[in-house]
Amino acid sequence: MTLDSQSLTNVTLFIDGEWSEGSTGRTLENRNPANHALIGHVAIADEVDLARAAQAATSAFEIWRRTPALERSEKLRAAAALLRERAEAISRAMTIEQGKPLAESRMEAELAAQIIDWFAEEGRRTYGRIVPSRRPGIQQNVIQVPVGPVASFAPWNFPLTQVARKISAALASGCSVIIKPPEEAPVCTSELARCFIDAGVPRGVVNVVYGVPSEISSYLIPHPAIKKISFTGSVSVGKQLASLAGLHMKRTTMELGGHAPVIVTASADLDAAAKSIVLAKYANCGQVCISPTRMLIDEAVYDAFTAAFLEQVKSIKVGDGLAPNTKMGPLNNERRLAAMRRLVADAHEHGATILAGGEPLDEAGFFFQPTVITDISRKSALLNEEPFGPIAILLPYRNLDEAIAESNRLPFGLAAYAFSDSAKDISRITAGVETGMLGINHTAIAYAETPFGGVKDSGYGSDGGLEALRGYLQPELVTIATH
Ligand code: NAD
């Protein structure tokens, strides 16, 4: 399947079962980050459109919550099957508008389909329980009820998997959803939403709105129809949205930023560790909330690890994501390119040594070299702020306590990694590092069936596994006198 030119150039809203321009006719531009070429336009929702979406989600919730779990599951599985059928066209659209290499887009499309399938299955098992009563003739049942219409905000770094997680967890639990996919990757996310619609999900159960993020969140979060907020994005925006949600007593799932530490002990297989870390670090041009960022290396093996790391970095071919040999595409947007320049300049001022990269590429597009930095002061912005780009920091440590303390120094706690062959060291790292997810001797930590979320400023709640479904369900006690 290929996308018709209408789908590529003109992304519209989907409200109450109909695709439409926004009521004001205003649009945003969608541009290719590899060459700035105009791809098309995206409709902007205003309050009139959002009010219609809230109304549609409310009416549809009454139908969807009563739809048997098996039927809901079948519709979700049909959506996953459609996504697999359309994966090539959707992956190409993602590379053109988001920037990542086509191989990564294809992998993401398959992961998104797996996520939908998994929630489809797990939604059939949202069991309640019977609590033994204190008195004869009383039955105490705990049932799981869907919380209601959800407003979800998904970011541009993994447009398919993030939107798939949010729509399918909501739908599998019996909730309706208004999703705001990223304006920076609107075609692929709109086509993903179309898979749910074409799979026969009733009108109003999935509503898709684009526009000015702050206008959409400030309207939907306080809206009485909306019962839950799910957000993935930066810590600063997450805190604003969580405060607003708190003011209106709305439950939230917040998946925010990170600054993942990686502890490499002297016993680690250094070549295997370097290979695994480099692959994870520069995937999606480093625009990954669980990207390995602070590599903390036992000083005894620091030189050997650094050499192995730099050897791997040398082999990364940067270019347009559609070119066959590209291993790393451009950054997604101007904001990230400006951030890379600022972070490297600030690192320089703080005495850092740049071992590789450090510059934009001399081309149209938001390209930045794979960068490796060392000798950097704790006062630098890079050692305190999530880089969200292709910058790795290598730092030696003297003993494991020092490495664990550095891991926990920042307010983030999303992902952490360790490479070690010592059971004792692994056990100390597991007990000591404050994190939502810990990968030991590998970096593949994000699957449909496993919890995905953080601690500290990285947020709360989960976007994966059984824990994600629980966020869309409310336990209700029903106690019955049977005599
Ligand atoms: P940003 O803080 O402006 O936006 C981050 C995300 O939040 C975007 O998807 C944006 O559309 C959305 N957003 C922004 N303001 C909003 C609002 N008031 N209401 C609702 N949604 C809103 O930053 P950015 O330049 O788009 O992205 C860069 C930063 O965002 C990175 O440094 C990174 O920390 C974070 N980020 C994190 C993730 C993640 O997976 N946790 C994903 C994307 C971006």
Short mmCIF file of C-alpha atoms and ligand atoms in Angstrom, two decimals:
data_model
loop_
_atom_site.label_atom_id
_atom_site.label_comp_id
_atom_site.label_asym_id
_atom_site.label_seq_id
_atom_site.Cartn_x
_atom_site.Cartn_y
_atom_site.Cartn_z
CA MET A 1 0.00 0.00 0.00
CA THR A 2 1.16 3.56 -0.68
CA LEU A 3 -0.37 6.63 0.92
CA ASP A 4 -2.38 8.78 -1.47
CA SER A 5 -1.19 12.34 -1.95
CA GLN A 6 -4.20 13.65 -0.03
CA SER A 7 -3.19 11.71 3.14
CA LEU A 8 0.38 12.96 2.88
CA THR A 9 -0.30 16.60 2.23
CA ASN A 10 -3.44 17.28 4.21
CA VAL A 11 -3.74 15.87 7.73
CA THR A 12 -7.14 16.59 9.23
CA LEU A 13 -8.84 16.11 12.59
CA PHE A 14 -10.91 13.00 13.30
CA ILE A 15 -13.87 13.77 15.56
CA ASP A 16 -17.03 11.74 16.14
CA GLY A 17 -16.31 9.41 13.24
CA GLU A 18 -15.51 12.10 10.66
CA TRP A 19 -12.33 13.54 9.18
CA SER A 20 -12.56 17.30 8.99
CA GLU A 21 -10.61 20.55 8.80
CA GLY A 22 -10.57 22.52 12.02
CA SER A 23 -13.47 24.93 12.44
CA THR A 24 -11.20 27.94 11.84
CA GLY A 25 -9.45 26.42 8.81
CA ARG A 26 -6.06 27.25 10.39
CA THR A 27 -3.17 24.84 9.67
CA LEU A 28 0.43 24.12 10.62
CA GLU A 29 3.22 23.18 8.21
CA ASN A 30 4.70 19.68 8.17
CA ARG A 31 8.32 19.70 6.93
CA ASN A 32 10.97 17.03 6.30
CA PRO A 33 13.77 17.45 8.90
CA ALA A 34 16.37 16.05 6.46
CA ASN A 35 15.94 18.82 3.88
CA HIS A 36 13.24 21.24 5.12
CA ALA A 37 10.98 20.35 2.16
CA LEU A 38 7.30 21.07 2.74
CA ILE A 39 5.38 17.79 3.09
CA GLY A 40 1.94 19.27 3.71
CA HIS A 41 -0.32 20.89 6.27
CA VAL A 42 -1.94 19.80 9.53
CA ALA A 43 -5.35 21.06 10.71
CA ILE A 44 -5.46 23.01 13.98
CA ALA A 45 -8.24 22.22 16.44
CA ASP A 46 -9.78 25.09 18.36
CA GLU A 47 -12.23 25.09 21.25
CA VAL A 48 -15.25 24.36 19.03
CA ASP A 49 -13.53 21.22 17.70
CA LEU A 50 -12.33 20.17 21.15
CA ALA A 51 -15.83 20.59 22.60
CA ARG A 52 -17.18 18.31 19.84
CA ALA A 53 -14.44 15.78 20.59
CA ALA A 54 -15.28 15.81 24.32
CA GLN A 55 -18.97 15.31 23.55
CA ALA A 56 -18.21 12.48 21.11
CA ALA A 57 -15.88 10.74 23.58
CA THR A 58 -18.54 10.99 26.30
CA SER A 59 -21.32 9.45 24.19
CA ALA A 60 -19.02 6.78 22.76
CA PHE A 61 -17.75 5.81 26.22
CA GLU A 62 -21.26 4.66 27.19
CA ILE A 63 -21.26 2.28 24.21
CA TRP A 64 -17.65 1.12 24.40
CA ARG A 65 -17.63 0.39 28.14
CA ARG A 66 -20.57 -1.99 27.59
CA THR A 67 -19.01 -3.66 24.57
CA PRO A 68 -17.84 -7.14 25.69
CA ALA A 69 -14.10 -7.35 26.33
CA LEU A 70 -13.78 -10.08 23.70
CA GLU A 71 -15.33 -7.87 21.02
CA ARG A 72 -13.10 -4.95 21.99
CA SER A 73 -10.12 -7.28 21.80
CA GLU A 74 -11.09 -8.48 18.32
CA LYS A 75 -11.32 -4.90 17.03
CA LEU A 76 -7.90 -4.06 18.46
CA ARG A 77 -6.38 -7.16 16.89
CA ALA A 78 -7.92 -6.17 13.57
CA ALA A 79 -6.28 -2.74 13.95
CA ALA A 80 -2.90 -4.40 14.56
CA ALA A 81 -3.39 -6.54 11.44
CA LEU A 82 -4.21 -3.45 9.37
CA LEU A 83 -1.12 -1.70 10.72
CA ARG A 84 1.03 -4.65 9.62
CA GLU A 85 -0.57 -4.55 6.13
CA ARG A 86 0.09 -0.82 5.84
CA ALA A 87 3.43 -0.81 7.67
CA GLU A 88 5.66 -0.05 4.70
CA ALA A 89 3.78 3.09 3.65
CA ILE A 90 3.41 4.28 7.24
CA SER A 91 7.11 3.64 7.97
CA ARG A 92 8.18 5.65 4.94
CA ALA A 93 5.92 8.52 6.01
CA MET A 94 7.48 8.37 9.49
CA THR A 95 11.02 8.58 8.11
CA ILE A 96 10.10 11.52 5.85
CA GLU A 97 8.48 13.57 8.62
CA GLN A 98 10.30 12.38 11.77
CA GLY A 99 13.78 11.75 10.32
CA LYS A 100 14.75 8.30 11.68
CA PRO A 101 16.29 5.70 9.34
CA LEU A 102 13.76 3.58 7.47
CA ALA A 103 14.96 0.39 9.19
CA GLU A 104 14.13 1.97 12.58
CA SER A 105 10.72 3.13 11.30
CA ARG A 106 9.92 -0.39 10.10
CA MET A 107 10.94 -1.83 13.45
CA GLU A 108 8.79 0.74 15.23
CA ALA A 109 5.74 -0.11 13.09
CA GLU A 110 6.10 -3.78 14.03
CA LEU A 111 6.56 -2.88 17.72
CA ALA A 112 3.44 -0.72 17.58
CA ALA A 113 1.47 -3.66 16.14
CA GLN A 114 2.82 -5.89 18.94
CA ILE A 115 1.74 -3.30 21.52
CA ILE A 116 -1.81 -3.22 20.12
CA ASP A 117 -1.97 -7.03 20.05
CA TRP A 118 -0.72 -7.29 23.62
CA PHE A 119 -3.23 -4.79 25.03
CA ALA A 120 -5.97 -6.50 22.98
CA GLU A 121 -5.20 -9.76 24.76
CA GLU A 122 -4.58 -8.35 28.23
CA GLY A 123 -7.81 -6.32 28.08
CA ARG A 124 -9.64 -9.67 28.21
CA ARG A 125 -8.09 -10.36 31.61
CA THR A 126 -9.00 -7.29 33.66
CA TYR A 127 -10.23 -9.57 36.41
CA GLY A 128 -11.78 -8.39 39.66
CA ARG A 129 -11.70 -10.40 42.91
CA ILE A 130 -13.94 -11.64 45.68
CA VAL A 131 -12.95 -10.56 49.20
CA PRO A 132 -14.10 -13.01 51.92
CA SER A 133 -16.61 -11.26 54.13
CA ARG A 134 -16.58 -10.90 57.95
CA ARG A 135 -20.21 -11.93 58.24
CA PRO A 136 -22.25 -14.74 56.70
CA GLY A 137 -24.64 -13.79 53.91
CA ILE A 138 -22.47 -10.94 52.58
CA GLN A 139 -20.63 -11.06 49.27
CA GLN A 140 -17.84 -8.55 48.57
CA ASN A 141 -16.88 -8.20 44.91
CA VAL A 142 -14.19 -5.90 43.57
CA ILE A 143 -14.81 -5.15 39.91
CA GLN A 144 -12.60 -3.15 37.54
CA VAL A 145 -14.42 -0.36 35.72
CA PRO A 146 -12.98 1.87 32.98
CA VAL A 147 -12.28 5.38 34.27
CA GLY A 148 -13.95 7.22 31.37
CA PRO A 149 -12.89 9.39 28.43
CA VAL A 150 -9.13 10.01 28.36
CA ALA A 151 -7.09 12.91 26.94
CA SER A 152 -3.69 11.64 25.73
CA PHE A 153 -0.68 13.62 24.56
CA ALA A 154 2.00 11.75 22.61
CA PRO A 155 5.42 13.06 21.53
CA TRP A 156 7.28 13.08 18.22
CA ASN A 157 10.25 10.84 19.01
CA PHE A 158 8.38 7.51 18.68
CA PRO A 159 5.17 8.62 17.03
CA LEU A 160 3.82 5.14 16.33
CA THR A 161 4.66 3.26 19.51
CA GLN A 162 3.71 6.15 21.78
CA VAL A 163 0.35 6.68 20.09
CA ALA A 164 -0.22 2.90 19.95
CA ARG A 165 0.47 2.56 23.69
CA LYS A 166 -1.94 5.33 24.59
CA ILE A 167 -4.82 4.40 22.28
CA SER A 168 -4.68 0.66 22.81
CA ALA A 169 -4.34 0.69 26.62
CA ALA A 170 -7.34 3.06 26.83
CA LEU A 171 -9.47 1.08 24.39
CA ALA A 172 -8.57 -2.32 25.84
CA SER A 173 -9.82 -1.14 29.24
CA GLY A 174 -13.12 0.19 27.83
CA CYS A 175 -12.22 3.90 27.78
CA SER A 176 -12.75 6.28 24.86
CA VAL A 177 -9.90 8.60 23.94
CA ILE A 178 -9.07 12.01 22.52
CA ILE A 179 -5.49 11.74 21.35
CA LYS A 180 -3.23 14.62 20.44
CA PRO A 181 -0.50 12.98 18.39
CA PRO A 182 2.63 14.99 17.64
CA GLU A 183 2.31 17.82 15.11
CA GLU A 184 5.92 16.97 14.10
CA ALA A 185 4.88 13.52 12.80
CA PRO A 186 1.20 13.88 11.88
CA VAL A 187 0.90 11.69 8.76
CA CYS A 188 2.10 8.42 10.28
CA THR A 189 0.08 8.94 13.48
CA SER A 190 -3.05 9.86 11.55
CA GLU A 191 -2.61 6.67 9.48
CA LEU A 192 -2.18 4.66 12.68
CA ALA A 193 -5.46 6.12 14.00
CA ARG A 194 -7.06 5.15 10.68
CA CYS A 195 -6.17 1.50 11.39
CA PHE A 196 -8.35 1.58 14.55
CA ILE A 197 -11.16 3.31 12.68
CA ASP A 198 -11.03 0.90 9.70
CA ALA A 199 -10.98 -2.00 12.16
CA GLY A 200 -14.52 -1.06 13.19
CA VAL A 201 -13.99 0.80 16.47
CA PRO A 202 -17.30 2.69 16.91
CA ARG A 203 -17.49 6.40 16.11
CA GLY A 204 -16.36 8.71 18.88
CA VAL A 205 -14.27 6.07 20.68
CA VAL A 206 -11.07 7.38 19.07
CA ASN A 207 -10.84 11.11 18.33
CA VAL A 208 -7.68 12.69 16.90
CA VAL A 209 -6.85 16.37 17.31
CA TYR A 210 -3.76 18.38 16.34
CA GLY A 211 -3.00 22.01 17.02
CA VAL A 212 -1.26 24.17 19.58
CA PRO A 213 -0.39 21.73 22.43
CA SER A 214 -0.88 24.24 25.25
CA GLU A 215 -4.30 25.30 23.90
CA ILE A 216 -5.46 21.69 23.65
CA SER A 217 -4.24 20.65 27.11
CA SER A 218 -5.55 23.77 28.85
CA TYR A 219 -8.99 23.10 27.35
CA LEU A 220 -9.22 19.33 27.75
CA ILE A 221 -7.63 18.76 31.18
CA PRO A 222 -10.21 20.82 33.12
CA HIS A 223 -13.10 19.63 30.90
CA PRO A 224 -15.61 17.70 33.06
CA ALA A 225 -15.96 14.95 30.42
CA ILE A 226 -12.26 14.01 30.68
CA LYS A 227 -11.47 11.61 33.51
CA LYS A 228 -7.81 10.80 32.89
CA ILE A 229 -4.74 12.47 31.38
CA SER A 230 -1.83 10.59 29.85
CA PHE A 231 1.23 12.59 28.82
CA THR A 232 4.66 11.72 27.46
CA GLY A 233 7.14 14.57 27.05
CA SER A 234 9.44 16.84 29.00
CA VAL A 235 9.59 17.18 32.79
CA SER A 236 8.75 20.88 32.68
CA VAL A 237 5.59 20.42 30.60
CA GLY A 238 4.67 17.29 32.59
CA LYS A 239 4.77 19.26 35.83
CA GLN A 240 2.51 21.97 34.39
CA LEU A 241 -0.01 19.43 33.15
CA ALA A 242 0.10 17.39 36.38
CA SER A 243 -0.58 20.57 38.39
CA LEU A 244 -3.57 21.43 36.23
CA ALA A 245 -4.83 17.86 36.45
CA GLY A 246 -4.42 17.94 40.25
CA LEU A 247 -6.45 21.10 40.46
CA HIS A 248 -9.31 19.30 38.71
CA MET A 249 -8.81 15.96 40.51
CA LYS A 250 -7.97 14.10 37.30
CA ARG A 251 -5.90 10.93 37.43
CA THR A 252 -2.69 11.05 35.39
CA THR A 253 0.04 8.96 33.84
CA MET A 254 3.21 11.02 33.35
CA GLU A 255 6.09 9.57 31.32
CA LEU A 256 8.71 12.31 31.35
CA GLY A 257 12.40 12.80 30.63
CA GLY A 258 15.54 11.00 31.78
CA HIS A 259 19.34 11.23 31.85
CA ALA A 260 20.18 7.53 31.98
CA PRO A 261 23.36 6.49 33.76
CA VAL A 262 25.26 3.39 32.56
CA ILE A 263 27.66 1.80 35.02
CA VAL A 264 30.44 -0.23 33.36
CA THR A 265 32.39 -2.22 35.95
CA ALA A 266 35.89 -3.65 35.48
CA SER A 267 34.51 -7.17 34.99
CA ALA A 268 32.26 -6.22 32.04
CA ASP A 269 32.77 -7.55 28.52
CA LEU A 270 33.93 -4.15 27.23
CA ASP A 271 33.49 -4.75 23.51
CA ALA A 272 29.98 -6.14 23.94
CA ALA A 273 29.09 -3.27 26.29
CA ALA A 274 30.41 -0.60 23.89
CA LYS A 275 28.51 -2.13 20.97
CA SER A 276 25.25 -2.36 22.87
CA ILE A 277 25.50 1.15 24.37
CA VAL A 278 26.44 2.85 21.08
CA LEU A 279 23.54 1.16 19.30
CA ALA A 280 21.10 2.38 21.96
CA LYS A 281 22.69 5.84 22.37
CA TYR A 282 22.52 6.92 18.72
CA ALA A 283 19.24 5.19 17.80
CA ASN A 284 16.69 7.80 16.72
CA CYS A 285 19.53 10.37 16.84
CA GLY A 286 19.55 10.10 20.65
CA GLN A 287 16.00 11.48 20.93
CA VAL A 288 14.93 8.75 23.30
CA CYS A 289 13.87 9.24 26.91
CA ILE A 290 15.68 6.01 27.95
CA SER A 291 18.80 6.80 25.90
CA PRO A 292 22.08 5.89 27.69
CA THR A 293 23.67 9.27 28.45
CA ARG A 294 26.16 9.24 31.36
CA MET A 295 28.58 6.35 30.91
CA LEU A 296 30.26 5.81 34.31
CA ILE A 297 33.26 3.56 33.77
CA ASP A 298 35.57 1.92 36.31
CA GLU A 299 38.83 3.87 35.96
CA ALA A 300 40.75 0.59 35.59
CA VAL A 301 39.06 -0.06 32.23
CA TYR A 302 38.28 3.53 31.22
CA ASP A 303 40.87 3.77 28.40
CA ALA A 304 40.02 0.38 26.94
CA PHE A 305 36.26 1.06 27.07
CA THR A 306 36.70 4.54 25.54
CA ALA A 307 38.70 3.09 22.64
CA ALA A 308 36.04 0.42 22.02
CA PHE A 309 33.26 3.03 22.24
CA LEU A 310 34.93 5.42 19.78
CA GLU A 311 35.57 2.57 17.36
CA GLN A 312 31.82 1.86 17.29
CA VAL A 313 30.90 5.55 16.93
CA LYS A 314 33.19 5.90 13.89
CA SER A 315 31.06 3.41 11.96
CA ILE A 316 27.80 5.45 12.27
CA LYS A 317 26.79 6.77 8.87
CA VAL A 318 24.69 9.95 9.18
CA GLY A 319 22.28 10.90 6.40
CA ASP A 320 18.74 11.04 5.09
CA GLY A 321 16.72 8.28 6.73
CA LEU A 322 15.57 7.02 3.32
CA ALA A 323 19.14 6.44 2.05
CA PRO A 324 19.98 2.73 2.28
CA ASN A 325 23.18 2.92 4.41
CA THR A 326 22.03 5.58 6.88
CA LYS A 327 22.47 4.57 10.50
CA MET A 328 21.50 7.93 12.02
CA GLY A 329 19.12 10.51 10.56
CA PRO A 330 18.67 14.21 11.37
CA LEU A 331 17.32 15.61 14.61
CA ASN A 332 13.58 16.09 14.38
CA ASN A 333 13.44 19.86 14.69
CA GLU A 334 15.26 23.17 14.98
CA ARG A 335 14.77 23.21 18.78
CA ARG A 336 16.89 20.07 19.17
CA LEU A 337 19.63 21.36 16.85
CA ALA A 338 19.82 24.61 18.83
CA ALA A 339 19.95 22.58 22.06
CA MET A 340 22.88 20.45 20.78
CA ARG A 341 24.87 23.56 19.83
CA ARG A 342 24.17 25.15 23.21
CA LEU A 343 25.05 22.03 25.23
CA VAL A 344 28.34 21.43 23.39
CA ALA A 345 29.37 25.11 23.64
CA ASP A 346 28.58 25.10 27.36
CA ALA A 347 30.49 21.83 27.85
CA HIS A 348 33.50 23.46 26.13
CA GLU A 349 33.30 26.40 28.52
CA HIS A 350 33.28 23.90 31.40
CA GLY A 351 36.55 22.37 30.24
CA ALA A 352 35.20 19.31 28.42
CA THR A 353 37.20 17.34 25.88
CA ILE A 354 35.29 16.48 22.70
CA LEU A 355 36.42 13.01 21.63
CA ALA A 356 34.17 12.80 18.57
CA GLY A 357 31.74 15.02 16.67
CA GLY A 358 30.44 18.14 18.37
CA GLU A 359 29.26 19.96 15.23
CA PRO A 360 26.21 20.16 12.98
CA LEU A 361 26.71 18.63 9.53
CA ASP A 362 27.32 21.09 6.74
CA GLU A 363 24.03 20.27 4.96
CA ALA A 364 20.44 21.39 4.78
CA GLY A 365 18.49 19.56 7.47
CA PHE A 366 18.86 19.26 11.23
CA PHE A 367 21.93 16.98 11.16
CA PHE A 368 24.37 16.77 14.08
CA GLN A 369 27.44 14.55 14.35
CA PRO A 370 27.47 11.59 16.76
CA THR A 371 29.26 13.22 19.67
CA VAL A 372 31.34 11.85 22.56
CA ILE A 373 32.41 14.10 25.43
CA THR A 374 34.62 13.57 28.49
CA ASP A 375 36.42 15.54 31.27
CA ILE A 376 33.23 17.46 31.88
CA SER A 377 32.36 19.42 35.00
CA ARG A 378 29.29 18.53 37.08
CA LYS A 379 28.33 22.19 36.72
CA SER A 380 27.88 21.95 32.93
CA ALA A 381 24.36 21.98 31.46
CA LEU A 382 25.05 18.63 29.76
CA LEU A 383 25.58 16.87 33.08
CA ASN A 384 22.31 18.22 34.44
CA GLU A 385 19.89 18.56 31.54
CA GLU A 386 18.52 15.77 29.36
CA PRO A 387 20.42 16.13 26.05
CA PHE A 388 17.76 14.34 23.96
CA GLY A 389 20.20 14.15 21.06
CA PRO A 390 23.31 12.28 19.85
CA ILE A 391 25.67 13.17 22.71
CA ALA A 392 27.35 10.55 24.94
CA ILE A 393 29.28 11.48 28.08
CA LEU A 394 32.11 9.19 29.31
CA LEU A 395 33.29 9.59 32.92
CA PRO A 396 35.68 7.42 34.96
CA TYR A 397 34.77 6.39 38.53
CA ARG A 398 37.02 5.23 41.39
CA ASN A 399 34.63 2.94 43.27
CA LEU A 400 31.09 1.66 42.89
CA ASP A 401 29.68 3.86 45.67
CA GLU A 402 30.83 6.90 43.70
CA ALA A 403 29.18 5.57 40.51
CA ILE A 404 25.90 4.86 42.31
CA ALA A 405 25.94 8.32 43.92
CA GLU A 406 26.51 9.94 40.50
CA SER A 407 23.67 7.85 39.03
CA ASN A 408 21.30 9.20 41.69
CA ARG A 409 22.58 12.80 41.68
CA LEU A 410 20.02 14.10 39.18
CA PRO A 411 16.28 14.48 39.80
CA PHE A 412 15.54 12.03 36.94
CA GLY A 413 14.87 8.31 37.44
CA LEU A 414 13.58 6.78 34.22
CA ALA A 415 16.10 4.25 32.89
CA ALA A 416 19.51 3.07 34.05
CA TYR A 417 21.88 0.40 32.76
CA ALA A 418 24.83 -1.59 34.03
CA PHE A 419 27.38 -3.84 32.37
CA SER A 420 29.14 -6.23 34.71
CA ASP A 421 30.05 -9.89 35.18
CA SER A 422 30.15 -9.56 38.97
CA ALA A 423 27.04 -10.82 40.78
CA LYS A 424 28.05 -8.76 43.81
CA ASP A 425 28.33 -5.53 41.81
CA ILE A 426 25.05 -6.22 39.99
CA SER A 427 23.31 -6.75 43.28
CA ARG A 428 24.71 -3.46 44.71
CA ILE A 429 23.69 -1.56 41.57
CA THR A 430 20.19 -3.07 41.61
CA ALA A 431 19.71 -2.09 45.25
CA GLY A 432 21.36 1.33 44.95
CA VAL A 433 20.29 3.00 41.72
CA GLU A 434 17.00 4.95 41.82
CA THR A 435 15.24 4.16 38.56
CA GLY A 436 12.00 2.94 37.02
CA MET A 437 13.75 0.55 34.60
CA LEU A 438 17.16 -1.12 34.90
CA GLY A 439 18.84 -2.98 32.03
CA ILE A 440 21.75 -5.21 33.03
CA ASN A 441 24.17 -6.36 30.32
CA HIS A 442 21.78 -5.21 27.59
CA THR A 443 19.69 -2.17 26.68
CA ALA A 444 16.42 -3.63 25.31
CA ILE A 445 14.03 -2.57 28.05
CA ALA A 446 10.89 -1.39 26.23
CA TYR A 447 8.35 -4.03 25.28
CA ALA A 448 4.55 -4.09 25.28
CA GLU A 449 4.35 -6.54 28.17
CA THR A 450 6.78 -4.82 30.56
CA PRO A 451 6.12 -1.73 32.70
CA PHE A 452 7.43 1.51 31.21
CA GLY A 453 7.74 4.47 33.54
CA GLY A 454 9.94 6.29 36.00
CA VAL A 455 10.45 7.63 39.50
CA LYS A 456 11.38 11.10 40.85
CA ASP A 457 10.94 13.87 38.23
CA SER A 458 10.65 11.27 35.46
CA GLY A 459 6.99 10.87 36.39
CA TYR A 460 4.62 8.20 37.61
CA GLY A 461 2.33 5.53 36.23
CA SER A 462 3.23 3.21 33.40
CA ASP A 463 2.83 3.12 29.64
CA GLY A 464 3.49 -0.61 29.40
CA GLY A 465 2.47 -3.96 30.80
CA LEU A 466 -0.34 -4.77 33.17
CA GLU A 467 0.52 -1.59 35.11
CA ALA A 468 -0.52 0.52 32.10
CA LEU A 469 -3.97 -1.09 31.98
CA ARG A 470 -4.47 -0.51 35.71
CA GLY A 471 -4.09 3.22 35.06
CA TYR A 472 -7.27 3.17 32.98
CA LEU A 473 -9.30 1.13 35.46
CA GLN A 474 -10.92 2.03 38.75
CA PRO A 475 -11.57 -0.71 41.33
CA GLU A 476 -15.20 -0.57 42.48
CA LEU A 477 -16.45 -2.48 45.52
CA VAL A 478 -19.89 -4.06 45.19
CA THR A 479 -21.02 -5.64 48.46
CA ILE A 480 -24.28 -7.63 48.49
CA ALA A 481 -26.31 -9.00 51.37
CA THR A 482 -27.48 -12.35 50.00
CA HIS A 483 -29.93 -13.36 52.79
P1 NAD B 1 8.56 20.53 24.76
O1 NAD B 1 8.82 20.49 26.19
O2 NAD B 1 8.07 21.79 24.15
O3 NAD B 1 7.51 19.42 24.31
C1 NAD B 1 7.60 18.07 24.66
C2 NAD B 1 6.30 17.39 24.23
O4 NAD B 1 5.23 17.96 24.96
C3 NAD B 1 5.93 17.63 22.77
O5 NAD B 1 5.35 16.44 22.27
C4 NAD B 1 4.91 18.76 22.79
O6 NAD B 1 3.96 18.67 21.75
C5 NAD B 1 4.22 18.53 24.11
N1 NAD B 1 3.79 19.74 24.77
C6 NAD B 1 4.49 20.88 24.95
N2 NAD B 1 3.77 21.78 25.65
C7 NAD B 1 2.57 21.20 25.89
C8 NAD B 1 1.40 21.61 26.58
N3 NAD B 1 1.32 22.80 27.21
N4 NAD B 1 0.36 20.74 26.64
C9 NAD B 1 0.42 19.53 26.06
N5 NAD B 1 1.51 19.08 25.40
C10 NAD B 1 2.57 19.91 25.33
O7 NAD B 1 9.89 20.11 24.06
P2 NAD B 1 10.24 19.61 22.63
O8 NAD B 1 11.21 20.58 22.05
O9 NAD B 1 9.08 19.22 21.79
O10 NAD B 1 10.97 18.28 23.05
C11 NAD B 1 12.18 18.36 23.75
C12 NAD B 1 12.12 17.90 25.15
O11 NAD B 1 10.97 17.14 25.44
C13 NAD B 1 13.29 16.98 25.35
O12 NAD B 1 14.32 17.67 25.97
C14 NAD B 1 12.77 15.87 26.19
O13 NAD B 1 13.10 16.11 27.53
C15 NAD B 1 11.30 15.94 26.10
N6 NAD B 1 10.67 14.82 25.39
C16 NAD B 1 10.54 13.67 26.08
C17 NAD B 1 9.94 12.59 25.47
C18 NAD B 1 9.78 11.30 26.20
O14 NAD B 1 9.68 10.27 25.55
N7 NAD B 1 9.69 11.32 27.53
C19 NAD B 1 9.50 12.69 24.16
C20 NAD B 1 9.63 13.90 23.48
C21 NAD B 1 10.22 14.97 24.12
#
